[in-house]
Coordinates of N, CA and C and ligand atoms in Angstrom, one line a residue:
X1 N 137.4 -186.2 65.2 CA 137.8 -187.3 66.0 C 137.0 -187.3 67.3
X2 N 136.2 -188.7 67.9 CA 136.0 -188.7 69.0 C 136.6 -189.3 70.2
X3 N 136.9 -188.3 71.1 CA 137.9 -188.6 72.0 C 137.1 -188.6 73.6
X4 N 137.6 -189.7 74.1 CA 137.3 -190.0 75.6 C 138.4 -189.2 77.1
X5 N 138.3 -188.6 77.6 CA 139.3 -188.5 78.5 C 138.6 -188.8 79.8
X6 N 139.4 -189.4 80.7 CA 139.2 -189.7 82.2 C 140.2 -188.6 82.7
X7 N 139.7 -188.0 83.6 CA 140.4 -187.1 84.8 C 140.1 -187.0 85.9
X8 N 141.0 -186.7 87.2 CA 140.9 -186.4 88.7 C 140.7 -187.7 89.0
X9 N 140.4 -187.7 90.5 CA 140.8 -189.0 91.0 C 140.0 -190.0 91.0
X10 N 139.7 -191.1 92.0 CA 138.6 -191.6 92.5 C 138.3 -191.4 93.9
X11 N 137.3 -191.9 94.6 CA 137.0 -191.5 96.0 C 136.7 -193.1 96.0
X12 N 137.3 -194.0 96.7 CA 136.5 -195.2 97.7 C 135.9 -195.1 99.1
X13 N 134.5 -195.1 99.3 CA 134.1 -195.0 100.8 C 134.8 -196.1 101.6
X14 N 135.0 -195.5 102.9 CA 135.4 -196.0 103.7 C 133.9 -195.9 105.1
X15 N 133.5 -195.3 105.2 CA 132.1 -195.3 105.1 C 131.2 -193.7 105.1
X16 N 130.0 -193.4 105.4 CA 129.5 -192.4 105.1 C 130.4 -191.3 104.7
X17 N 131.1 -191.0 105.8 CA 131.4 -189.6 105.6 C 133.1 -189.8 105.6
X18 N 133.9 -190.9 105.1 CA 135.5 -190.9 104.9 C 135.5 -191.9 103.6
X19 N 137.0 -191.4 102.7 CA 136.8 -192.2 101.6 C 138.5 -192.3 101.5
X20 N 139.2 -193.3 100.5 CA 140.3 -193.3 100.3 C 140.5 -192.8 98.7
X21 N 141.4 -192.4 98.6 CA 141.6 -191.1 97.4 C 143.0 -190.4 97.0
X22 N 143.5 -189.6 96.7 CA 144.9 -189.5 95.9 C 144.6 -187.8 96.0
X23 N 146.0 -187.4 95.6 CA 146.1 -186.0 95.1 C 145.9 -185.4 94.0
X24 N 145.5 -186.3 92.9 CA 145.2 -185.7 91.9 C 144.2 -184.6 91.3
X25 N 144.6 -183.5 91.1 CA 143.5 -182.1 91.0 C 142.9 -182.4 89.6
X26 N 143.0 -183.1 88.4 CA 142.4 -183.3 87.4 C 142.6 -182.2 86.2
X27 N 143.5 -181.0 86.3 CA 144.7 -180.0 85.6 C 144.9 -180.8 84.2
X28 N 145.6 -181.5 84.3 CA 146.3 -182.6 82.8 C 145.0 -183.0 82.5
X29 N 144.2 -183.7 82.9 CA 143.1 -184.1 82.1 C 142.0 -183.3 81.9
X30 N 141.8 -181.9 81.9 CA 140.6 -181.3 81.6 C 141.4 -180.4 80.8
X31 N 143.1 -180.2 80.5 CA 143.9 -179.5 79.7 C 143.4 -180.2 78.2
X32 N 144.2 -181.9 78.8 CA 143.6 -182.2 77.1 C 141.8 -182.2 76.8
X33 N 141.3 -182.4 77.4 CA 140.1 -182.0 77.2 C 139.7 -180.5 76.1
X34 N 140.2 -179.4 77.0 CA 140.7 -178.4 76.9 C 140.8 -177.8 75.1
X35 N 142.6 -179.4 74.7 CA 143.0 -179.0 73.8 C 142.3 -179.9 72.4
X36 N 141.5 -180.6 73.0 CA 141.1 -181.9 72.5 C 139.8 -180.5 71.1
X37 N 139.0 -180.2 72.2 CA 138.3 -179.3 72.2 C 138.6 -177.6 71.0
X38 N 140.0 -177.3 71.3 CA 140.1 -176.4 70.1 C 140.1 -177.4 68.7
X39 N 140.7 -178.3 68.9 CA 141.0 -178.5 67.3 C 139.7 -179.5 66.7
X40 N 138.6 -179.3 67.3 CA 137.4 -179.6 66.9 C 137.0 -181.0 67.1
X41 N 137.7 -180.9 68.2 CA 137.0 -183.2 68.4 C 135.8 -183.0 69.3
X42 N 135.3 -184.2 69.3 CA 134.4 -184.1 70.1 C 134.4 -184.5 71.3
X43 N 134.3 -184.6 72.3 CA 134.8 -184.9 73.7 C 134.0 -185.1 75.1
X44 N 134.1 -186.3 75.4 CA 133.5 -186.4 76.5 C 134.4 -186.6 77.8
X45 N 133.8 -186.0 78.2 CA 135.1 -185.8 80.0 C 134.5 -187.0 81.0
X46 N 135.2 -188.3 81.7 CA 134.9 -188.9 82.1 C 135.5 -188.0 83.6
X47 N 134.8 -187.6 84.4 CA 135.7 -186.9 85.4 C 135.3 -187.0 87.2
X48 N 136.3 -187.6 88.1 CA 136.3 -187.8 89.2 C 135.5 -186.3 90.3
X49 N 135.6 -186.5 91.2 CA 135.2 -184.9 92.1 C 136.5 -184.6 91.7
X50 N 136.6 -182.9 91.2 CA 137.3 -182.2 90.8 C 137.4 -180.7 91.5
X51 N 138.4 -179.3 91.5 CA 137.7 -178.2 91.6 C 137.4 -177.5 90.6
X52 N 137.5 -177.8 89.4 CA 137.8 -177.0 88.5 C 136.4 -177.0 87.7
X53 N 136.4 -176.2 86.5 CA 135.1 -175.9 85.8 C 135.0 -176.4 84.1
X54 N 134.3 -177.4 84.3 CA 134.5 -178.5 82.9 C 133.9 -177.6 81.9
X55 N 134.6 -177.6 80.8 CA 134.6 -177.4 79.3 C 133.1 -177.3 78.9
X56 N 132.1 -176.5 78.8 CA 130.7 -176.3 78.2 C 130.8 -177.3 76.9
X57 N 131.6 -176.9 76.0 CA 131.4 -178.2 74.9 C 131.8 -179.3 75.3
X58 N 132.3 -180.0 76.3 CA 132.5 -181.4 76.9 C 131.1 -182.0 77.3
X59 N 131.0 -183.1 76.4 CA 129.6 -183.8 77.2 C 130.6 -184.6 78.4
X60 N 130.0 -183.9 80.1 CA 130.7 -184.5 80.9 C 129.8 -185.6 81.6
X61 N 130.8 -186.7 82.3 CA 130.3 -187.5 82.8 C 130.7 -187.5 84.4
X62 N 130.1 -187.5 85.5 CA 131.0 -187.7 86.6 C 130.8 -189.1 87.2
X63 N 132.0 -189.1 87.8 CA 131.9 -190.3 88.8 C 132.5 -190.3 90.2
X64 N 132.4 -190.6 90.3 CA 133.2 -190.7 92.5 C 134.2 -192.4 92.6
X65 N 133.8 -193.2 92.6 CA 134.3 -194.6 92.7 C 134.9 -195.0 91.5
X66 N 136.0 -195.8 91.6 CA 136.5 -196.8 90.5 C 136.2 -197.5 89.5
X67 N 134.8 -198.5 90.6 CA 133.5 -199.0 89.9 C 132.5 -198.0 88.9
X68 N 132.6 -197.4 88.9 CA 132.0 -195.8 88.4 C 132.7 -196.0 87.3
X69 N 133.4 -195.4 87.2 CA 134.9 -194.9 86.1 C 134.9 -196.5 85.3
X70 N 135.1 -197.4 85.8 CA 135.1 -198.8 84.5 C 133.8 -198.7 84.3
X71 N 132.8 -198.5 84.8 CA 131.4 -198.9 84.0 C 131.7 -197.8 82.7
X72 N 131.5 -196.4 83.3 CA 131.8 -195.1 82.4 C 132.7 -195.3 81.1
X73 N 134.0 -196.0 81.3 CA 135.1 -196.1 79.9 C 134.4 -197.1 79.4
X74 N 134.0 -198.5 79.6 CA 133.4 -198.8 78.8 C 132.2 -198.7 78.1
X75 N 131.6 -197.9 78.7 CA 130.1 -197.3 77.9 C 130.8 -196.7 76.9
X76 N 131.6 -195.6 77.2 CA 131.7 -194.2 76.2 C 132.6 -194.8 75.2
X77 N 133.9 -195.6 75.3 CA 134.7 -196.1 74.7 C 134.4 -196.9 73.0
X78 N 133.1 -197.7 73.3 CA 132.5 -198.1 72.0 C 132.9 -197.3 71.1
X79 N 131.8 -196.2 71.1 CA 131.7 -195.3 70.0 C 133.2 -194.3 69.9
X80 N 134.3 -194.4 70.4 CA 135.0 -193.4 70.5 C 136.6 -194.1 69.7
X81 N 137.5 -192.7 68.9 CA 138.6 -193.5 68.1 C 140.0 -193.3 68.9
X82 N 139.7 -192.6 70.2 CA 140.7 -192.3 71.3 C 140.1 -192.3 73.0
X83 N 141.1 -193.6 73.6 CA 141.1 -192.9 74.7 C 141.9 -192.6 75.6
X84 N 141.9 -191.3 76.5 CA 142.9 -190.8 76.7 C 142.9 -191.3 78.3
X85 N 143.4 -192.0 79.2 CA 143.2 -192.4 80.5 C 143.4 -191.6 81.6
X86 N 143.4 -190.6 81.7 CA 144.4 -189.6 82.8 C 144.3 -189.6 84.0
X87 N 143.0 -190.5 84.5 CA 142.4 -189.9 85.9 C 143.7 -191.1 86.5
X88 N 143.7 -190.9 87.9 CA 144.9 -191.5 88.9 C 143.1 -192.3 89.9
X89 N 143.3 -193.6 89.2 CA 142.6 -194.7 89.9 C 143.3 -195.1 91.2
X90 N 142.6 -195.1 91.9 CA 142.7 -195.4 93.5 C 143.1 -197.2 93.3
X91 N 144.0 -198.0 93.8 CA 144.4 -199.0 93.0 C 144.0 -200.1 94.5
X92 N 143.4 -199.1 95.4 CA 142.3 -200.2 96.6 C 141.1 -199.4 96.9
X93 N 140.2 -200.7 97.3 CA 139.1 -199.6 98.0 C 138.6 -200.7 99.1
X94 N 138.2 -200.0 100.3 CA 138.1 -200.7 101.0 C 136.9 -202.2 101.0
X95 N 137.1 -203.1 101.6 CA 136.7 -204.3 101.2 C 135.0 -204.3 101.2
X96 N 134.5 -203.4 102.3 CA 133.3 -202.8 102.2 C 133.3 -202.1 103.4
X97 N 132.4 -201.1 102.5 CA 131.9 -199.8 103.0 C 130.9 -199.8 104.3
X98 N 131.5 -199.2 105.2 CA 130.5 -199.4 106.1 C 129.3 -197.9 106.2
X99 N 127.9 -199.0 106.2 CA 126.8 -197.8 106.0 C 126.7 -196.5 107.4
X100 N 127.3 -196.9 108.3 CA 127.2 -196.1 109.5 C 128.7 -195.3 109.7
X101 N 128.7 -194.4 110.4 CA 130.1 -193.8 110.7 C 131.0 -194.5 111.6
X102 N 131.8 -195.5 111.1 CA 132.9 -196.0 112.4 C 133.5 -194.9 113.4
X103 N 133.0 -195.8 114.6 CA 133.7 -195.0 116.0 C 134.8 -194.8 115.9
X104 N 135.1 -193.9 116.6 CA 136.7 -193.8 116.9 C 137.2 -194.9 117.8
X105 N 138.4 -195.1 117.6 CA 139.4 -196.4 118.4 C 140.1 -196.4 119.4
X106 N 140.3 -196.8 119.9 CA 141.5 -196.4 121.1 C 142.7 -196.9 120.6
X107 N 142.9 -198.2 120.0 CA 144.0 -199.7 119.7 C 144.3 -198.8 118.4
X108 N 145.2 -199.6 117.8 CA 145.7 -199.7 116.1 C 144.5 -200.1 115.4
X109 N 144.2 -199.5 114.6 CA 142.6 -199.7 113.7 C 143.7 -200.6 112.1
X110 N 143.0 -201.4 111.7 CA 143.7 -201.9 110.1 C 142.1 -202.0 109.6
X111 N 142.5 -201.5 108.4 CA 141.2 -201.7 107.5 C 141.5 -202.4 106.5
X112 N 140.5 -203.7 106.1 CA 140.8 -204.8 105.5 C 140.3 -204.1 103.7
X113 N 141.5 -203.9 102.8 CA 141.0 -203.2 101.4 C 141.7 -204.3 100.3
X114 N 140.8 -204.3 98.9 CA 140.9 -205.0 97.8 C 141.3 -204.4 96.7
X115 N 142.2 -204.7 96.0 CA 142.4 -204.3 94.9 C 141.1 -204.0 93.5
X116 N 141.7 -202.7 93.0 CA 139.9 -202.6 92.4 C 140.6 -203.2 90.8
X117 N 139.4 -202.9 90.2 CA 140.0 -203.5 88.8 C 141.0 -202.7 87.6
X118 N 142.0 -203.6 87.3 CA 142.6 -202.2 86.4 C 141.6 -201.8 85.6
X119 N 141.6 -200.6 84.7 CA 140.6 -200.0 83.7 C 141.2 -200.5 82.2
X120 N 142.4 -199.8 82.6 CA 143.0 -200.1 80.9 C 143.6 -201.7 80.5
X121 N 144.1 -202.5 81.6 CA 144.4 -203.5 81.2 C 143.3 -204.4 80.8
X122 N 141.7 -203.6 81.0 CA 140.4 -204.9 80.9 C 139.9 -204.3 79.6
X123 N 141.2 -203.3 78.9 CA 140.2 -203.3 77.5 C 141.3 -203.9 76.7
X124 N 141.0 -205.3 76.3 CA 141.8 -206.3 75.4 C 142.1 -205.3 74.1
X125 N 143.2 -205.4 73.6 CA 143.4 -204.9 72.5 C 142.5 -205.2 70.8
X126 N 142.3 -206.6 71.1 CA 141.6 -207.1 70.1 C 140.0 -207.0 70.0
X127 N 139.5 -206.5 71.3 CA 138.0 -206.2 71.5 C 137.7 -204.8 71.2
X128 N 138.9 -203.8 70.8 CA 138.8 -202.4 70.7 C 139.1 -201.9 69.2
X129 N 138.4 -200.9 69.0 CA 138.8 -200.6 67.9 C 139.7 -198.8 68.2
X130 N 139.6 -198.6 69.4 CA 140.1 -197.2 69.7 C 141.7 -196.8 69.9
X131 N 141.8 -195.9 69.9 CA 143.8 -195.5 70.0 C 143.7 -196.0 71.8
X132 N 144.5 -195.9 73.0 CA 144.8 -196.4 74.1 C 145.6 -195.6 74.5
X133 N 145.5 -194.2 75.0 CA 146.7 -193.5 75.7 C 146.9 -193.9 77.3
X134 N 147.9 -194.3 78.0 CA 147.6 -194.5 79.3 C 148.6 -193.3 80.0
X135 N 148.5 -193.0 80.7 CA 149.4 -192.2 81.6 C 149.8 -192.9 82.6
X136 N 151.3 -192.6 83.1 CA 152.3 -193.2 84.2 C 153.0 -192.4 85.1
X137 N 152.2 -192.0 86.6 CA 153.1 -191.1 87.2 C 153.8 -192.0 88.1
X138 N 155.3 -191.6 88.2 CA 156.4 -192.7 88.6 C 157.2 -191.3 89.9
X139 N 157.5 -191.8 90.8 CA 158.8 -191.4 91.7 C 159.6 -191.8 91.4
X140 N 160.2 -193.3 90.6 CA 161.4 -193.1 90.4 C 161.5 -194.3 89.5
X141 N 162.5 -194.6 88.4 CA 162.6 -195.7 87.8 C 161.5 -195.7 86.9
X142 N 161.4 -194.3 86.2 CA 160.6 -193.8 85.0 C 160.4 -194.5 83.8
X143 N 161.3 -194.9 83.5 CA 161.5 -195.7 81.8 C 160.9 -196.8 82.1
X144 N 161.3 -197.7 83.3 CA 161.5 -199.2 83.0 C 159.9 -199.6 83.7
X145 N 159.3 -198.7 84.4 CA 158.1 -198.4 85.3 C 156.7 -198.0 83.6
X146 N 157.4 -196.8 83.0 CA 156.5 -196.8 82.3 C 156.2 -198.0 81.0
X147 N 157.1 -198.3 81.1 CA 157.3 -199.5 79.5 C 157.2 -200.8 80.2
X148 N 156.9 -201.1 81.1 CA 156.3 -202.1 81.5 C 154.9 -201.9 81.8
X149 N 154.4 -200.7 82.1 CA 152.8 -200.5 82.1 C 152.3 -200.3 80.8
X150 N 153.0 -199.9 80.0 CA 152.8 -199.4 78.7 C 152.3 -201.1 78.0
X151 N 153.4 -201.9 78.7 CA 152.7 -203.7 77.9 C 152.1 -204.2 78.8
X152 N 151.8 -203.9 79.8 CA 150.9 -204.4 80.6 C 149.2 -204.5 80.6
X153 N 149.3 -202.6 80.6 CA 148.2 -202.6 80.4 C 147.6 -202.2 78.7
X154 N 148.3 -202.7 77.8 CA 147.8 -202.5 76.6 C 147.5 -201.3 75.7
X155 N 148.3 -200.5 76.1 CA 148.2 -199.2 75.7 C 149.2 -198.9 73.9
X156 N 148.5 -197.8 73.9 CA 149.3 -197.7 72.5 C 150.3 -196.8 72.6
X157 N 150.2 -196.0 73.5 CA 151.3 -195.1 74.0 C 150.6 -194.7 75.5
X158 N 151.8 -194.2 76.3 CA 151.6 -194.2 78.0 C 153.0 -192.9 78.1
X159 N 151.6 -191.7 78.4 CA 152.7 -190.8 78.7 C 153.0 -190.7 80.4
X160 N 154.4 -190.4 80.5 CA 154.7 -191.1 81.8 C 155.5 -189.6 82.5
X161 N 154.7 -189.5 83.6 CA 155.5 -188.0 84.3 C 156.0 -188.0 85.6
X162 N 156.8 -187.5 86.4 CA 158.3 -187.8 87.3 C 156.9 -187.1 88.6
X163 N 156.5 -187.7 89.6 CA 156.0 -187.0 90.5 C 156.2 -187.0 92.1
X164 N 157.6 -187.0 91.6 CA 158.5 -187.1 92.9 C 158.4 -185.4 93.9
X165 N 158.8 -184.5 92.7 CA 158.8 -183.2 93.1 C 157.4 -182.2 93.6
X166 N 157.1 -181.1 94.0 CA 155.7 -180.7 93.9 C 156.0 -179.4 92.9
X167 N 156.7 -179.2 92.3 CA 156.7 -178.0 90.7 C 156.3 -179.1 89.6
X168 N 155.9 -180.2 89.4 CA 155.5 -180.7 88.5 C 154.7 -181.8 88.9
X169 N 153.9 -182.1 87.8 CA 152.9 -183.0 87.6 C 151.9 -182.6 89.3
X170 N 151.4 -183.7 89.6 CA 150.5 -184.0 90.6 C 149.6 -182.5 91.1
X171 N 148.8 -181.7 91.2 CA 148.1 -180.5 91.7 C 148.9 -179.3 91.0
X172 N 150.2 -179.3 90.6 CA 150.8 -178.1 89.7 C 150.4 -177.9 88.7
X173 N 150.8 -176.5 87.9 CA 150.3 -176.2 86.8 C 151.1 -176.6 85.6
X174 N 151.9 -176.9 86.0 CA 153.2 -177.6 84.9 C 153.6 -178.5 85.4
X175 N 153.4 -179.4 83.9 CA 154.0 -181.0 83.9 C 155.3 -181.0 83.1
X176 N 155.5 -182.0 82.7 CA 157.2 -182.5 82.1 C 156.6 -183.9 81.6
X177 N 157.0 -184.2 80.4 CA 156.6 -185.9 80.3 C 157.3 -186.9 79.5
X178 N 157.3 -187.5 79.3 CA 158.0 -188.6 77.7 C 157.0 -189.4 77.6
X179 N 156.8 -189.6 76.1 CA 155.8 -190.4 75.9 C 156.5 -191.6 75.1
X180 N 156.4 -192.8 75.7 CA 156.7 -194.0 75.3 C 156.0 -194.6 74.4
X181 N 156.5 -195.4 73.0 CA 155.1 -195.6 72.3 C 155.4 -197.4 72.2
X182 N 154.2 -197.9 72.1 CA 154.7 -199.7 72.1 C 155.5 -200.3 70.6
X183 N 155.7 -199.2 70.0 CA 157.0 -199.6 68.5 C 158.1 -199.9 69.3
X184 N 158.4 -199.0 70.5 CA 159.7 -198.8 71.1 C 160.2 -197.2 71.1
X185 N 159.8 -196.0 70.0 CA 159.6 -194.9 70.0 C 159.5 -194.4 71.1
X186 N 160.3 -192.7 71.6 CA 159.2 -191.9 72.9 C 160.1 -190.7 72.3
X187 N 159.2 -190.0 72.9 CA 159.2 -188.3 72.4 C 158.7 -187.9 74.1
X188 N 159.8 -186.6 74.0 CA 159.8 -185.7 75.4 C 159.0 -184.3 74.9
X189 N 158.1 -184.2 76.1 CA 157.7 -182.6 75.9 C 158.7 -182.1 77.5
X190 N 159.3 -181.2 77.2 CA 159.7 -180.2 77.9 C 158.6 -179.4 79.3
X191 N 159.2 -178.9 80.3 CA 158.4 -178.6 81.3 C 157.4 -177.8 80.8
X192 N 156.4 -177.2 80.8 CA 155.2 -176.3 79.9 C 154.5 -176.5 81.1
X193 N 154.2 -175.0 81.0 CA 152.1 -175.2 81.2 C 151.2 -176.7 81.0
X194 N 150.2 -177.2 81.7 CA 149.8 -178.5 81.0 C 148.9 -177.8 79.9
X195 N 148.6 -176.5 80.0 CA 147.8 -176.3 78.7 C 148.5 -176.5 76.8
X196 N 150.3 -176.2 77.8 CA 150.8 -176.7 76.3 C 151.1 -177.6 76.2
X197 N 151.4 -178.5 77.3 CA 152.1 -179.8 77.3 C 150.6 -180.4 76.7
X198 N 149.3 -180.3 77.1 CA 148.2 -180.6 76.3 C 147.9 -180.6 74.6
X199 N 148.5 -179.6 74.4 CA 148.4 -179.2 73.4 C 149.3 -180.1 72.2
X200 N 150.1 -180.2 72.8 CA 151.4 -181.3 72.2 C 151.0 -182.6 71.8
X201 N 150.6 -183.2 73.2 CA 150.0 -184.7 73.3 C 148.8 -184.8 72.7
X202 N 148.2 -183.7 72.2 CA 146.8 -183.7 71.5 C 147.5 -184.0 70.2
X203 N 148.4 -183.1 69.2 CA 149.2 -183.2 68.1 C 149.8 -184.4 67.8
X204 N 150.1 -185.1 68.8 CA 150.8 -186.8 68.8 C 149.7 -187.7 69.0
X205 N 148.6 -187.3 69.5 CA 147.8 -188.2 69.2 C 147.4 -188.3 67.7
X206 N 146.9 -187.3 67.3 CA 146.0 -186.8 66.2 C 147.2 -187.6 64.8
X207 N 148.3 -187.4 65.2 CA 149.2 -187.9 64.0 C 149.0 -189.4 64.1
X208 N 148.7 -190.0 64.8 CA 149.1 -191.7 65.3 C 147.5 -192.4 64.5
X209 N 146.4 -191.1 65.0 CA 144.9 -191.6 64.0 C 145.5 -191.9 62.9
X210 N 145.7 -190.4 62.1 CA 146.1 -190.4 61.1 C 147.2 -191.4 60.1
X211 N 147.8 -191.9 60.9 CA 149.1 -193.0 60.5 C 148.3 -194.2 60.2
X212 N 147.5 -194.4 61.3 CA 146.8 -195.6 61.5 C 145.7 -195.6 60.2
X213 N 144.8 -194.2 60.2 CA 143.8 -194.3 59.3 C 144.3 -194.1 57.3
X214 N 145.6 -194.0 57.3 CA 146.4 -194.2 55.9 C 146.7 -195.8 55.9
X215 N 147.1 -196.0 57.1 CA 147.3 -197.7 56.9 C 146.2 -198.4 56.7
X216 N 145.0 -198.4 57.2 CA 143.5 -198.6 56.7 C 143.5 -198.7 55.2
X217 N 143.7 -197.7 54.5 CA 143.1 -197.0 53.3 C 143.8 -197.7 52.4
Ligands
CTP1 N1 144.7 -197.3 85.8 C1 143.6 -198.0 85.4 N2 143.0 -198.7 86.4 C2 143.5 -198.8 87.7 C3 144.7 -198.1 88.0 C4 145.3 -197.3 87.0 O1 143.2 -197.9 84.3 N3 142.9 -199.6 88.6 C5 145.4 -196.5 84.7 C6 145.6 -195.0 85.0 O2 144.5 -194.2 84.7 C7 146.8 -194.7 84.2 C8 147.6 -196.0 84.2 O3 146.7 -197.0 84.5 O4 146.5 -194.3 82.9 C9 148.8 -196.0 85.1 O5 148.4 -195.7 86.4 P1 149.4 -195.7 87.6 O6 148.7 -195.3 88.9 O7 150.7 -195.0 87.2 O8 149.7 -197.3 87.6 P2 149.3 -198.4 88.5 O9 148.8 -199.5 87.7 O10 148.3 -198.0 89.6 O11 150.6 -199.0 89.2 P3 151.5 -198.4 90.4 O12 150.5 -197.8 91.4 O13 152.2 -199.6 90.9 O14 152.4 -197.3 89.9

């Protein structure tokens, strides 16, 4: 199986030396990389600035910006029969970057920012031939937050994790998730390590090919 994953965050300049950006440590998505990786897929790491140390068998790609990350899923995504969305897209960036360092202010400073483009909602279902995992981190109103992203943005399943608390999801080493699937289906993994909670959503992917690639046949 060739599988895509996006992880860690994005960075939008704000100018030279400031950027707008998230807490996302990139943990969940270099896990399934990780797990993608034992069971023999082949794998390319689409991955934001991160700390961590990418997978030697991952052909990795990096990016910094938003605009980055959609050029990147759409390149890699052609040739691939999964992809797994993980990274936490910066959902503005500012309207433009200024090439010099803005002075400091005395007044209220506002910076005028645009919405960037979704990634997963711009890959039409019908222009794709690949599986669509999207991930959903929610504070609150979990279900009805992820199953509306899950049809929104076109996904085939959207695993969706609670990141209200700091023992789970966001920079921690353990997640918790439910994975919603667009039949109406969802299946819970239990608090784990992300390396097992990885390990899991690797096995639920791999069955969904498979389902798919009998209905082919
Ligand atoms: N995503 C994307 N492109 C964006 C923003 C998000 O493809 N511009 C993807 C993420 O990678 C993730 C999914 O959409 O797989 C859901 O991301 P999330 O941040 O939970 O949702 P948003 O669309 O940003 O909605 P909100 O911020 O209102 O929760």
């Amino acid at each position: 199986m060739r599988i895509v994953v996006t992880a860690g965050p994005t960075r939008e300049p704000i100018d030279p030396v400031r950027f707008i950006s998230n807490r996302s440590s990139g943990k969940m998505g270099y896990a399934i990389a990780e797990a993608a990786l034992e069971r023999g897929d082949v794998v390319t790491l689409i991955s934001g600035p991160v700390a961590i140390t990418p997978p030697k068998e991952a052909a990795l790609v990096q990016i910094t910006t938003s605009d980055e990350l959609y050029a990147a899923v759409h390149q890699h995504v052609r040739d691939a029969d999964v992809l797994v969305m993980c990274a936490a897209v910066s959902d503005y960036k500012p309207t433009q970057a200024a090439t010099r360092k803005l002075e400091k202010q005395t007044r209220d400073f506002s910076l005028p920012l645009t919405p960037t483009r979704d990634i997963l909602a711009s890959l039409a279902r019908e222009d794709r031939s690949c599986l669509v995992v999207g991930f959903a981190a929610e504070t609150h109103d979990l279900e009805t937050r992820a199953r509306t992203k899950l049809a929104r943005k076109n996904c085939d399943m959207i695993v969706a994790n609670d990141v209200s608390g700091t023992d789970l999801g966001m920079e921690s080493d353990y997640n918790a998730v439910t994975v919603f699937f667009a039949n109406g289906d969802r299946k819970q993994i239990t608090r784990a390590k992300k390396r097992i909670v990885a390990r899991e959503l690797m096995k639920i992917i791999s069955e969904m090919i498979e389902k798919r690639l009998t209905k082919k046949t």
